[in-house]
Each structure stands twice: as structure tokens, then as C-alpha cells.
PDB file of C-alpha atoms in Angstrom:
ATOM      1  CA  MET A   1      79.199 124.725  98.644  1.00 47.00           C
ATOM      2  CA  LEU A   2      81.331 127.063  96.579  1.00 51.00           C
ATOM      3  CA  SER A   3      84.567 125.901  98.152  1.00 57.00           C
ATOM      4  CA  PHE A   4      83.370 122.118  97.326  1.00 59.00           C
ATOM      5  CA  ALA A   5      82.752 122.901  94.216  1.00 67.00           C
ATOM      6  CA  ALA A   6      86.197 124.474  94.327  1.00 69.00           C
ATOM      7  CA  TYR A   7      87.470 121.237  95.103  1.00 73.00           C
ATOM      8  CA  SER A   8      90.204 120.016  92.654  1.00 74.00           C
ATOM      9  CA  PHE A   9      88.962 116.926  90.058  1.00 76.00           C
ATOM     10  CA  PRO A  10      91.017 115.188  87.547  1.00 77.00           C
ATOM     11  CA  LYS A  11      89.994 115.041  83.862  1.00 74.00           C
ATOM     12  CA  SER A  12      90.468 113.406  81.238  1.00 74.00           C
ATOM     13  CA  ASP A  13      94.255 114.202  79.028  1.00 70.00           C
ATOM     14  CA  SER A  14      94.261 111.535  77.236  1.00 75.00           C
ATOM     15  CA  TYR A  15      91.998 110.623  73.738  1.00 83.00           C
ATOM     16  CA  LYS A  16      92.195 107.151  74.199  1.00 84.00           C
ATOM     17  CA  GLU A  17      90.685 107.851  77.975  1.00 81.00           C
ATOM     18  CA  ILE A  18      88.228 109.967  76.987  1.00 86.00           C
ATOM     19  CA  LEU A  19      86.842 106.913  74.032  1.00 90.00           C
ATOM     20  CA  VAL A  20      86.855 104.152  76.813  1.00 87.00           C
ATOM     21  CA  SER A  21      84.763 106.327  79.435  1.00 85.00           C
ATOM     22  CA  SER A  22      82.811 107.464  76.695  1.00 89.00           C
ATOM     23  CA  MET A  23      81.802 103.797  75.941  1.00 91.00           C
ATOM     24  CA  VAL A  24      81.604 102.545  79.026  1.00 88.00           C
ATOM     25  CA  ALA A  25      79.281 105.739  80.571  1.00 87.00           C
ATOM     26  CA  GLY A  26      77.148 104.822  77.612  1.00 89.00           C
ATOM     27  CA  LEU A  27      76.852 101.125  78.084  1.00 90.00           C
ATOM     28  CA  LEU A  28      76.058 102.122  82.011  1.00 86.00           C
ATOM     29  CA  PHE A  29      73.080 104.187  80.715  1.00 87.00           C
ATOM     30  CA  TYR A  30      71.933 101.066  78.597  1.00 89.00           C
ATOM     31  CA  ILE A  31      72.083  98.788  81.195  1.00 89.00           C
ATOM     32  CA  PHE A  32      70.278 101.023  83.810  1.00 85.00           C
ATOM     33  CA  LEU A  33      67.376 101.402  80.762  1.00 84.00           C
ATOM     34  CA  ILE A  34      67.504  97.175  80.255  1.00 85.00           C
ATOM     35  CA  VAL A  35      67.408  96.487  84.209  1.00 83.00           C
ATOM     36  CA  PHE A  36      65.081  99.249  85.974  1.00 78.00           C
ATOM     37  CA  GLN A  37      63.290 100.096  82.645  1.00 80.00           C
ATOM     38  CA  PRO A  38      62.090 103.825  83.903  1.00 73.00           C
ATOM     39  CA  PHE A  39      59.184 106.016  82.550  1.00 67.00           C
ATOM     40  CA  GLY A  40      56.849 103.429  80.617  1.00 70.00           C
ATOM     41  CA  THR A  41      59.447 101.730  78.818  1.00 75.00           C
ATOM     42  CA  GLU A  42      58.360  98.430  80.588  1.00 75.00           C
ATOM     43  CA  ASN A  43      54.989  99.031  78.741  1.00 77.00           C
ATOM     44  CA  PHE A  44      57.052  99.039  75.458  1.00 75.00           C
ATOM     45  CA  HIS A  45      56.953  95.978  73.496  1.00 77.00           C
ATOM     46  CA  HIS A  46      58.311  95.139  70.553  1.00 77.00           C
ATOM     47  CA  GLN A  47      59.993  92.183  68.770  1.00 83.00           C
ATOM     48  CA  TYR A  48      63.295  94.387  68.783  1.00 82.00           C
ATOM     49  CA  LYS A  49      62.870  96.182  71.713  1.00 84.00           C
ATOM     50  CA  TYR A  50      66.093  95.431  73.200  1.00 85.00           C
ATOM     51  CA  LEU A  51      67.260  96.392  69.970  1.00 88.00           C
ATOM     52  CA  LEU A  52      66.044  99.674  69.486  1.00 87.00           C
ATOM     53  CA  LEU A  53      66.979 101.004  73.232  1.00 88.00           C
ATOM     54  CA  PHE A  54      70.754 100.083  72.153  1.00 91.00           C
ATOM     55  CA  PRO A  55      71.268 103.528  70.496  1.00 92.00           C
ATOM     56  CA  TYR A  56      70.608 105.655  73.613  1.00 91.00           C
ATOM     57  CA  SER A  57      73.695 103.583  74.797  1.00 91.00           C
ATOM     58  CA  PHE A  58      75.377 104.820  71.581  1.00 93.00           C
ATOM     59  CA  ILE A  59      73.832 108.849  72.679  1.00 94.00           C
ATOM     60  CA  PHE A  60      74.834 108.889  75.948  1.00 92.00           C
ATOM     61  CA  GLY A  61      78.516 107.540  74.890  1.00 92.00           C
ATOM     62  CA  ILE A  62      78.887 110.732  72.402  1.00 94.00           C
ATOM     63  CA  ALA A  63      77.504 112.799  74.451  1.00 93.00           C
ATOM     64  CA  PHE A  64      79.907 112.084  76.979  1.00 91.00           C
ATOM     65  CA  PHE A  65      82.980 111.895  74.353  1.00 93.00           C
ATOM     66  CA  ILE A  66      81.880 115.505  73.207  1.00 93.00           C
ATOM     67  CA  GLY A  67      82.023 116.890  76.668  1.00 91.00           C
ATOM     68  CA  ASP A  68      85.116 115.167  77.586  1.00 89.00           C
ATOM     69  CA  LEU A  69      86.719 116.260  74.085  1.00 89.00           C
ATOM     70  CA  CYS A  70      85.769 120.186  74.599  1.00 89.00           C
ATOM     71  CA  ILE A  71      87.596 120.227  77.847  1.00 86.00           C
ATOM     72  CA  ILE A  72      90.683 118.453  77.152  1.00 81.00           C
ATOM     73  CA  ARG A  73      92.956 121.737  76.979  1.00 77.00           C
ATOM     74  CA  PHE A  74      91.771 123.237  80.267  1.00 79.00           C
ATOM     75  CA  LYS A  75      94.173 123.445  82.888  1.00 70.00           C
ATOM     76  CA  ASP A  76      92.779 123.884  85.965  1.00 73.00           C
ATOM     77  CA  TRP A  77      89.404 121.532  86.698  1.00 79.00           C
ATOM     78  CA  ASN A  78      87.125 121.707  89.625  1.00 80.00           C
ATOM     79  CA  ILE A  79      84.152 119.763  90.229  1.00 80.00           C
ATOM     80  CA  GLY A  80      81.638 123.084  89.813  1.00 84.00           C
ATOM     81  CA  LEU A  81      83.060 122.891  86.275  1.00 87.00           C
ATOM     82  CA  GLU A  82      82.602 119.125  86.201  1.00 86.00           C
ATOM     83  CA  LEU A  83      79.037 119.431  87.217  1.00 86.00           C
ATOM     84  CA  LEU A  84      78.019 122.044  84.764  1.00 90.00           C
ATOM     85  CA  LYS A  85      80.142 119.598  82.307  1.00 91.00           C
ATOM     86  CA  LEU A  86      77.845 117.107  82.976  1.00 90.00           C
ATOM     87  CA  ILE A  87      74.445 119.321  83.144  1.00 91.00           C
ATOM     88  CA  GLY A  88      75.712 119.941  79.173  1.00 93.00           C
ATOM     89  CA  ILE A  89      76.335 116.335  78.762  1.00 92.00           C
ATOM     90  CA  ILE A  90      72.954 115.702  79.510  1.00 92.00           C
ATOM     91  CA  PHE A  91      71.442 118.583  77.567  1.00 93.00           C
ATOM     92  CA  LEU A  92      73.242 117.351  74.969  1.00 94.00           C
ATOM     93  CA  ALA A  93      72.194 113.741  75.226  1.00 92.00           C
ATOM     94  CA  SER A  94      68.461 114.988  75.605  1.00 93.00           C
ATOM     95  CA  ILE A  95      68.410 116.870  72.261  1.00 94.00           C
ATOM     96  CA  LEU A  96      69.971 113.840  70.526  1.00 94.00           C
ATOM     97  CA  SER A  97      67.424 111.193  71.969  1.00 91.00           C
ATOM     98  CA  TYR A  98      64.676 112.951  71.683  1.00 92.00           C
ATOM     99  CA  PHE A  99      64.916 113.189  67.962  1.00 92.00           C
ATOM    100  CA  TYR A 100      65.871 109.221  67.957  1.00 91.00           C
ATOM    101  CA  ASN A 101      62.467 108.301  70.194  1.00 88.00           C
ATOM    102  CA  SER A 102      60.447 110.697  68.410  1.00 89.00           C
ATOM    103  CA  ILE A 103      61.476 109.794  64.510  1.00 87.00           C
ATOM    104  CA  PHE A 104      62.035 105.627  65.247  1.00 86.00           C
ATOM    105  CA  ILE A 105      60.720 104.768  68.537  1.00 84.00           C
ATOM    106  CA  SER A 106      56.889 106.956  69.127  1.00 80.00           C
ATOM    107  CA  HIS A 107      56.658 108.428  66.475  1.00 81.00           C
ATOM    108  CA  VAL A 108      55.428 111.594  67.570  1.00 80.00           C
ATOM    109  CA  LYS A 109      54.866 115.347  66.400  1.00 84.00           C
ATOM    110  CA  LEU A 110      57.910 117.342  67.703  1.00 86.00           C
ATOM    111  CA  SER A 111      57.277 119.695  70.108  1.00 90.00           C
ATOM    112  CA  PHE A 112      58.731 121.530  73.098  1.00 89.00           C
ATOM    113  CA  ILE A 113      56.936 119.999  75.138  1.00 90.00           C
ATOM    114  CA  ASN A 114      57.845 116.780  74.604  1.00 87.00           C
ATOM    115  CA  TYR A 115      61.296 117.560  73.917  1.00 91.00           C
ATOM    116  CA  LEU A 116      60.820 119.030  78.149  1.00 91.00           C
ATOM    117  CA  TYR A 117      59.795 115.267  79.118  1.00 89.00           C
ATOM    118  CA  MET A 118      62.682 113.843  77.370  1.00 88.00           C
ATOM    119  CA  PHE A 119      65.020 116.054  79.408  1.00 91.00           C
ATOM    120  CA  LEU A 120      63.727 115.480  82.632  1.00 90.00           C
ATOM    121  CA  TYR A 121      63.700 111.578  81.937  1.00 87.00           C
ATOM    122  CA  CYS A 122      67.343 112.366  80.934  1.00 88.00           C
ATOM    123  CA  LEU A 123      68.395 114.117  83.973  1.00 89.00           C
ATOM    124  CA  ALA A 124      66.607 111.645  86.087  1.00 87.00           C
ATOM    125  CA  LEU A 125      68.574 108.822  84.540  1.00 84.00           C
ATOM    126  CA  GLY A 126      71.830 111.145  83.927  1.00 84.00           C
ATOM    127  CA  ILE A 127      72.201 112.116  87.777  1.00 86.00           C
ATOM    128  CA  PRO A 128      72.477 108.822  88.559  1.00 85.00           C
ATOM    129  CA  ILE A 129      74.655 107.479  86.290  1.00 81.00           C
ATOM    130  CA  SER A 130      76.739 110.881  86.114  1.00 81.00           C
ATOM    131  CA  THR A 131      77.380 110.191  89.947  1.00 83.00           C
ATOM    132  CA  ILE A 132      78.356 106.495  89.058  1.00 82.00           C
ATOM    133  CA  TYR A 133      81.090 108.017  86.661  1.00 79.00           C
ATOM    134  CA  ILE A 134      82.341 110.284  88.704  1.00 80.00           C
ATOM    135  CA  LEU A 135      82.565 108.675  91.997  1.00 83.00           C
ATOM    136  CA  SER A 136      84.266 105.358  89.807  1.00 82.00           C
ATOM    137  CA  ARG A 137      86.704 107.887  88.191  1.00 78.00           C
ATOM    138  CA  TYR A 138      87.886 109.357  91.501  1.00 81.00           C
ATOM    139  CA  ILE A 139      87.932 105.876  93.465  1.00 86.00           C
ATOM    140  CA  TYR A 140      90.058 104.817  90.008  1.00 82.00           C
ATOM    141  CA  LEU A 141      92.267 107.171  89.934  1.00 81.00           C
ATOM    142  CA  LYS A 142      93.150 107.503  93.861  1.00 84.00           C
ATOM    143  CA  ASN A 143      94.157 103.974  94.181  1.00 89.00           C
ATOM    144  CA  ILE A 144      95.860 103.539  90.732  1.00 87.00           C
ATOM    145  CA  HIS A 145      98.363 106.653  92.039  1.00 86.00           C
ATOM    146  CA  GLU A 146      98.165 105.624  95.587  1.00 90.00           C
ATOM    147  CA  LYS A 147      99.523 102.519  94.667  1.00 91.00           C
ATOM    148  CA  THR A 148     102.306 103.656  92.129  1.00 89.00           C
ATOM    149  CA  ALA A 149     103.276 106.218  94.627  1.00 90.00           C
ATOM    150  CA  ASP A 150     103.973 103.294  96.922  1.00 92.00           C
ATOM    151  CA  GLN A 151     105.688 101.537  94.928  1.00 88.00           C
ATOM    152  CA  VAL A 152     107.926 104.367  94.110  1.00 89.00           C
ATOM    153  CA  SER A 153     108.340 105.463  97.776  1.00 88.00           C
ATOM    154  CA  LYS A 154     109.641 101.759  98.710  1.00 87.00           C
ATOM    155  CA  LYS A 155     111.981 102.011  95.885  1.00 82.00           C
ATOM    156  CA  LEU A 156     113.502 105.502  97.344  1.00 82.00           C
ATOM    157  CA  ALA A 157     113.809 103.986 100.731  1.00 80.00           C
ATOM    158  CA  GLU A 158     115.594 101.409  99.662  1.00 75.00           C
ATOM    159  CA  HIS A 159     117.912 103.254  97.933  1.00 65.00           C
ATOM    160  CA  PRO A 160     118.399 106.487  99.637  1.00 58.00           C
ATOM    161  CA  GLN A 161     122.164 107.036  98.534  1.00 52.00           C
ATOM    162  CA  PRO A 162     122.217 110.763  96.774  1.00 53.00           C
ATOM    163  CA  THR A 163     123.333 110.534  93.289  1.00 53.00           C
ATOM    164  CA  ASP A 164     124.967 114.114  93.522  1.00 50.00           C
ATOM    165  CA  HIS A 165     128.049 112.659  91.795  1.00 48.00           C
ATOM    166  CA  LYS A 166     125.762 112.791  88.705  1.00 59.00           C
ATOM    167  CA  LEU A 167     124.586 116.090  88.332  1.00 59.00           C
ATOM    168  CA  ASN A 168     127.739 118.137  88.142  1.00 69.00           C
ATOM    169  CA  LYS A 169     126.325 120.514  86.178  1.00 81.00           C
ATOM    170  CA  ALA A 170     126.469 124.199  86.649  1.00 87.00           C
ATOM    171  CA  LEU A 171     122.821 126.432  86.553  1.00 90.00           C
ATOM    172  CA  ASN A 172     123.072 129.767  85.437  1.00 91.00           C
ATOM    173  CA  ILE A 173     120.196 131.778  85.872  1.00 91.00           C
ATOM    174  CA  SER A 174     119.856 135.292  84.442  1.00 89.00           C
ATOM    175  CA  ALA A 175     116.748 137.541  85.301  1.00 85.00           C
ATOM    176  CA  ASN A 176     116.956 140.997  85.239  1.00 82.00           C
ATOM    177  CA  SER A 177     119.991 142.435  87.972  1.00 82.00           C
ATOM    178  CA  THR A 178     119.700 138.768  89.318  1.00 81.00           C
ATOM    179  CA  ASN A 179     122.589 136.325  88.574  1.00 87.00           C
ATOM    180  CA  LEU A 180     123.013 133.008  90.355  1.00 90.00           C
ATOM    181  CA  GLN A 181     125.210 130.036  89.546  1.00 91.00           C
ATOM    182  CA  ILE A 182     124.247 126.818  90.989  1.00 91.00           C
ATOM    183  CA  PRO A 183     125.438 123.621  91.083  1.00 91.00           C
ATOM    184  CA  GLU A 184     123.177 121.052  89.608  1.00 90.00           C
ATOM    185  CA  SER A 185     123.168 118.630  92.947  1.00 89.00           C
ATOM    186  CA  HIS A 186     122.248 121.755  95.221  1.00 92.00           C
ATOM    187  CA  PHE A 187     119.133 123.137  93.033  1.00 94.00           C
ATOM    188  CA  LEU A 188     116.037 122.114  95.268  1.00 95.00           C
ATOM    189  CA  CYS A 189     112.906 123.419  93.370  1.00 96.00           C
ATOM    190  CA  ALA A 190     111.359 126.648  92.103  1.00 96.00           C
ATOM    191  CA  LEU A 191     107.644 127.671  93.050  1.00 95.00           C
ATOM    192  CA  SER A 192     106.258 130.427  90.241  1.00 94.00           C
ATOM    193  CA  MET A 193     104.202 132.941  91.793  1.00 88.00           C
ATOM    194  CA  GLU A 194     102.901 135.223  89.541  1.00 83.00           C
ATOM    195  CA  ASN A 195     105.567 136.963  87.915  1.00 88.00           C
ATOM    196  CA  TYR A 196     108.589 136.241  90.092  1.00 92.00           C
ATOM    197  CA  CYS A 197     109.827 132.611  91.009  1.00 94.00           C
ATOM    198  CA  SER A 198     111.286 131.802  94.094  1.00 94.00           C
ATOM    199  CA  VAL A 199     113.749 129.049  94.081  1.00 95.00           C
ATOM    200  CA  TYR A 200     115.273 127.070  96.868  1.00 96.00           C
ATOM    201  CA  PHE A 201     118.861 126.239  96.531  1.00 95.00           C
ATOM    202  CA  ILE A 202     121.810 124.599  99.068  1.00 93.00           C
ATOM    203  CA  GLU A 203     124.509 126.923  99.459  1.00 91.00           C
ATOM    204  CA  ASN A 204     126.814 126.454 102.655  1.00 91.00           C
ATOM    205  CA  ASN A 205     125.067 123.123 103.785  1.00 89.00           C
ATOM    206  CA  GLN A 206     122.044 125.770 104.232  1.00 93.00           C
ATOM    207  CA  ILE A 207     118.632 126.143 102.178  1.00 94.00           C
ATOM    208  CA  LYS A 208     118.635 129.074 100.738  1.00 94.00           C
ATOM    209  CA  LYS A 209     115.779 130.910  99.022  1.00 94.00           C
ATOM    210  CA  VAL A 210     115.844 133.658  96.250  1.00 93.00           C
ATOM    211  CA  LEU A 211     112.629 135.466  94.848  1.00 93.00           C
ATOM    212  CA  ILE A 212     113.638 136.196  91.382  1.00 93.00           C
ATOM    213  CA  ARG A 213     111.374 138.676  88.787  1.00 93.00           C
ATOM    214  CA  ILE A 214     111.155 136.013  85.886  1.00 93.00           C
ATOM    215  CA  SER A 215     108.471 133.438  84.511  1.00 93.00           C
ATOM    216  CA  LEU A 216     108.507 129.424  85.296  1.00 93.00           C
ATOM    217  CA  SER A 217     108.954 128.663  81.374  1.00 93.00           C
ATOM    218  CA  ASN A 218     111.698 131.461  80.842  1.00 94.00           C
ATOM    219  CA  LEU A 219     113.136 129.699  84.347  1.00 94.00           C
ATOM    220  CA  LEU A 220     113.097 126.357  83.061  1.00 95.00           C
ATOM    221  CA  ASN A 221     114.810 127.084  79.912  1.00 94.00           C
ATOM    222  CA  GLN A 222     117.453 128.011  82.433  1.00 94.00           C
ATOM    223  CA  VAL A 223     117.890 124.948  84.641  1.00 93.00           C
ATOM    224  CA  GLN A 224     115.830 121.934  83.275  1.00 93.00           C
ATOM    225  CA  THR A 225     118.638 119.022  82.963  1.00 91.00           C
ATOM    226  CA  ASP A 226     117.920 115.389  82.941  1.00 88.00           C
ATOM    227  CA  TYR A 227     117.067 115.297  86.453  1.00 87.00           C
ATOM    228  CA  ILE A 228     115.384 119.058  86.652  1.00 93.00           C
ATOM    229  CA  LYS A 229     111.840 118.880  85.205  1.00 95.00           C
ATOM    230  CA  ARG A 230     108.783 121.123  85.491  1.00 95.00           C
ATOM    231  CA  CYS A 231     106.205 118.922  87.097  1.00 93.00           C
ATOM    232  CA  HIS A 232     103.333 120.618  87.621  1.00 91.00           C
ATOM    233  CA  ARG A 233     102.215 124.874  86.113  1.00 88.00           C
ATOM    234  CA  SER A 234     103.946 126.571  89.171  1.00 93.00           C
ATOM    235  CA  TYR A 235     106.603 124.013  90.065  1.00 96.00           C
ATOM    236  CA  ILE A 236     110.041 122.794  89.094  1.00 96.00           C
ATOM    237  CA  VAL A 237     112.103 120.378  91.046  1.00 96.00           C
ATOM    238  CA  ASN A 238     115.099 118.238  91.281  1.00 94.00           C
ATOM    239  CA  LEU A 239     114.024 114.392  90.861  1.00 92.00           C
ATOM    240  CA  ASP A 240     116.990 113.551  92.592  1.00 89.00           C
ATOM    241  CA  LYS A 241     116.122 114.862  95.493  1.00 91.00           C
ATOM    242  CA  VAL A 242     112.669 113.211  96.088  1.00 93.00           C
ATOM    243  CA  LYS A 243     112.925 111.161  99.017  1.00 91.00           C
ATOM    244  CA  ASN A 244     108.881 110.249  99.552  1.00 92.00           C
ATOM    245  CA  ILE A 245     106.147 110.298  97.294  1.00 94.00           C
ATOM    246  CA  LYS A 246     101.652 110.042  98.021  1.00 93.00           C
ATOM    247  CA  GLY A 247      99.319 109.570  95.238  1.00 90.00           C
ATOM    248  CA  ASN A 248      95.527 110.903  95.310  1.00 85.00           C
ATOM    249  CA  ALA A 249      92.900 110.941  92.217  1.00 80.00           C
ATOM    250  CA  GLN A 250      94.572 114.515  91.233  1.00 78.00           C
ATOM    251  CA  GLY A 251      98.039 112.863  90.729  1.00 83.00           C
ATOM    252  CA  TYR A 252     101.020 113.181  92.903  1.00 92.00           C
ATOM    253  CA  ARG A 253     102.638 115.130  95.469  1.00 94.00           C
ATOM    254  CA  LEU A 254     106.716 114.649  95.757  1.00 95.00           C
ATOM    255  CA  PHE A 255     108.212 115.467  99.168  1.00 94.00           C
ATOM    256  CA  LEU A 256     111.829 116.797  99.889  1.00 94.00           C
ATOM    257  CA  SER A 257     113.864 116.341 102.940  1.00 88.00           C
ATOM    258  CA  GLU A 258     115.441 119.640 103.112  1.00 91.00           C
ATOM    259  CA  ILE A 259     111.887 121.635 102.511  1.00 92.00           C
ATOM    260  CA  ASP A 260     109.014 121.719 104.501  1.00 91.00           C
ATOM    261  CA  PHE A 261     106.413 121.967 101.476  1.00 92.00           C
ATOM    262  CA  ASP A 262     105.173 119.276  99.207  1.00 94.00           C
ATOM    263  CA  ILE A 263     105.131 119.805  95.696  1.00 95.00           C
ATOM    264  CA  PRO A 264     101.877 118.673  93.016  1.00 92.00           C
ATOM    265  CA  VAL A 265     102.577 116.586  90.378  1.00 92.00           C
ATOM    266  CA  SER A 266      99.354 117.784  87.694  1.00 83.00           C
ATOM    267  CA  ARG A 267      98.397 114.725  85.515  1.00 78.00           C
ATOM    268  CA  SER A 268      99.870 116.463  82.598  1.00 78.00           C
ATOM    269  CA  PHE A 269     103.336 115.715  83.801  1.00 87.00           C
ATOM    270  CA  ILE A 270     102.308 112.429  85.248  1.00 88.00           C
ATOM    271  CA  SER A 271     104.200 110.615  82.139  1.00 85.00           C
ATOM    272  CA  LEU A 272     107.131 112.432  82.460  1.00 88.00           C
ATOM    273  CA  ILE A 273     107.498 112.628  86.172  1.00 91.00           C
ATOM    274  CA  ILE A 274     107.179 108.921  87.452  1.00 90.00           C
ATOM    275  CA  PRO A 275     108.806 107.310  85.072  1.00 89.00           C
ATOM    276  CA  LYS A 276     111.742 109.179  85.652  1.00 87.00           C
ATOM    277  CA  LEU A 277     111.600 108.427  89.015  1.00 87.00           C
ATOM    278  CA  LYS A 278     111.989 104.982  88.681  1.00 80.00           C
ATOM    279  CA  ASP A 279     114.647 105.339  86.375  1.00 74.00           C
ATOM    280  CA  PHE A 280     116.868 107.507  88.128  1.00 57.00           C
ATOM    281  CA  LYS A 281     117.303 105.415  91.565  1.00 50.00           C
ATOM    282  CA  PRO A 282     118.998 102.099  91.142  1.00 48.00           C
TER     283      PRO A 282
END
């Protein structure tokens, strides 16, 4: 159960995406409310019944918007944290719904017991809506990334010729007692491990790995070019060396023929990496 909660989950990284997904979640709540009319809603008779119920859509939409807005700057996100966020959203929505219902619809006296009922109602409705929200978002991102990855992979396969002649810059890496000079065309990738970075490059037609005491950001300052980019909080990659790409809901994974592990592209770097992969290969 704990391992499942620790599984990475894609969160919203743009304000536009947060706004759209929040509106969809709110509309979905309203549809549930008018179609199934749970918890005595069918016994509520008023000539403006559906108009009076519509603000619940705004309430849940606002709760989702605030919830996603609060986590936009978090770098690591997983299913466990997503579930906690959804509980917080339901809690906020229950408070807003309680005051709206008490003041404008039922006109009952404010009390903790009445709020508790409202919280349970929101929880009962929020669980299926949140489940649909999570699954639909996961499937949507998975399909989008897989489709894009397939398009880029086909393009890479159609033009496998290396462009080493374009990569003529010499990379000078200096850290503590380590000094490396690597041709840009020979640089493969770098992996961050706490205070160290493993740098992979080609030397004398062989793959070489050097462990350097340096932060990934400092290393990036020394090696970044039009082709060599950071693609993840722990990885730097030479995009010209990418031979294949696969997509999932979390983002993309890059494959280089020279190394036996794949390199992740986190969602925050997608807008930088994918267009460059499309442009670099003729």
C-alpha cells in the first residue's frame, strides 16, 4: 500500500491547465448532482432548483483550483500526496457548500452536526468524482505523451545519421581537482547523485564514466549548449544522441544507444525538450 502511494503522479504545471481541469471537475460535480440527485435532492422542490444547485459547481471548481494552485511549485508528487490533496479539496468544498446551503437554501441554524452531514455528503460525492478526475487525467496525459513519443521516435528512426559535425564545441568541466575537456559530440549525459555527478562520454570509441564532486546546476552551467540540456532535476542529456523516446503519464523517457539506462524527462522540462528533439533532426 505504501509503495503504491509513493508511485509518481503527474500534477498540473500550468495555470491554464489548472483552470481548465478545475472547471471540468466543478461541472462534473454539477452533472452528478442533477442526474442522480442524491441525499434528498430529489425532494427539494423549487422553480429555480437547478439554478440554485449550480453554485455547487463553482464551489467544487474553486476548491480544485485552490488545491492545484497550492501544489504547483512542488517538484516531487505521488499518488499519496494526490490523495491528501483531494481530501483537502473535499474539506474546503464541504465548508463552502455548508455555508451556501445554510444561508441560501435550507436556512438552518449553523451547527457542527449540520456541517458534519455536509462533509459526509461532499465526501460521498467527492470520492467518485475525484476517482474519475484522477483516472481521466492519467489516461489523457498517457495518450498524449505516447502519441508524441511515437511521432518523435519515427522521425528519429527516419534520420538516424549523427550530426556530430554540428557539435564542434569543446566542453570544459572543472570541479575541485577534476578537469575534463570533452568534445560536445562525445558528451552523452550526466546523472546527479547528491553532491556528485556521473558524467558519461565517449573517449577512444569507448563509453567512459567519471564521477565528479559538483552539483548538477553547476555542471549545467559548464556544459549547456543548443544540444545539451537539462531534462530532469537529476539528468542532463545530449539531445543529439537520443535514438528513441517513450511516453507515459509522468512525461517521457529518452533512450541513447550508447548507454544501458533510459533518461527521464520530467513534465516541467517537456516544453523545452520535445520541441528541440523535433527540430534538431532534419
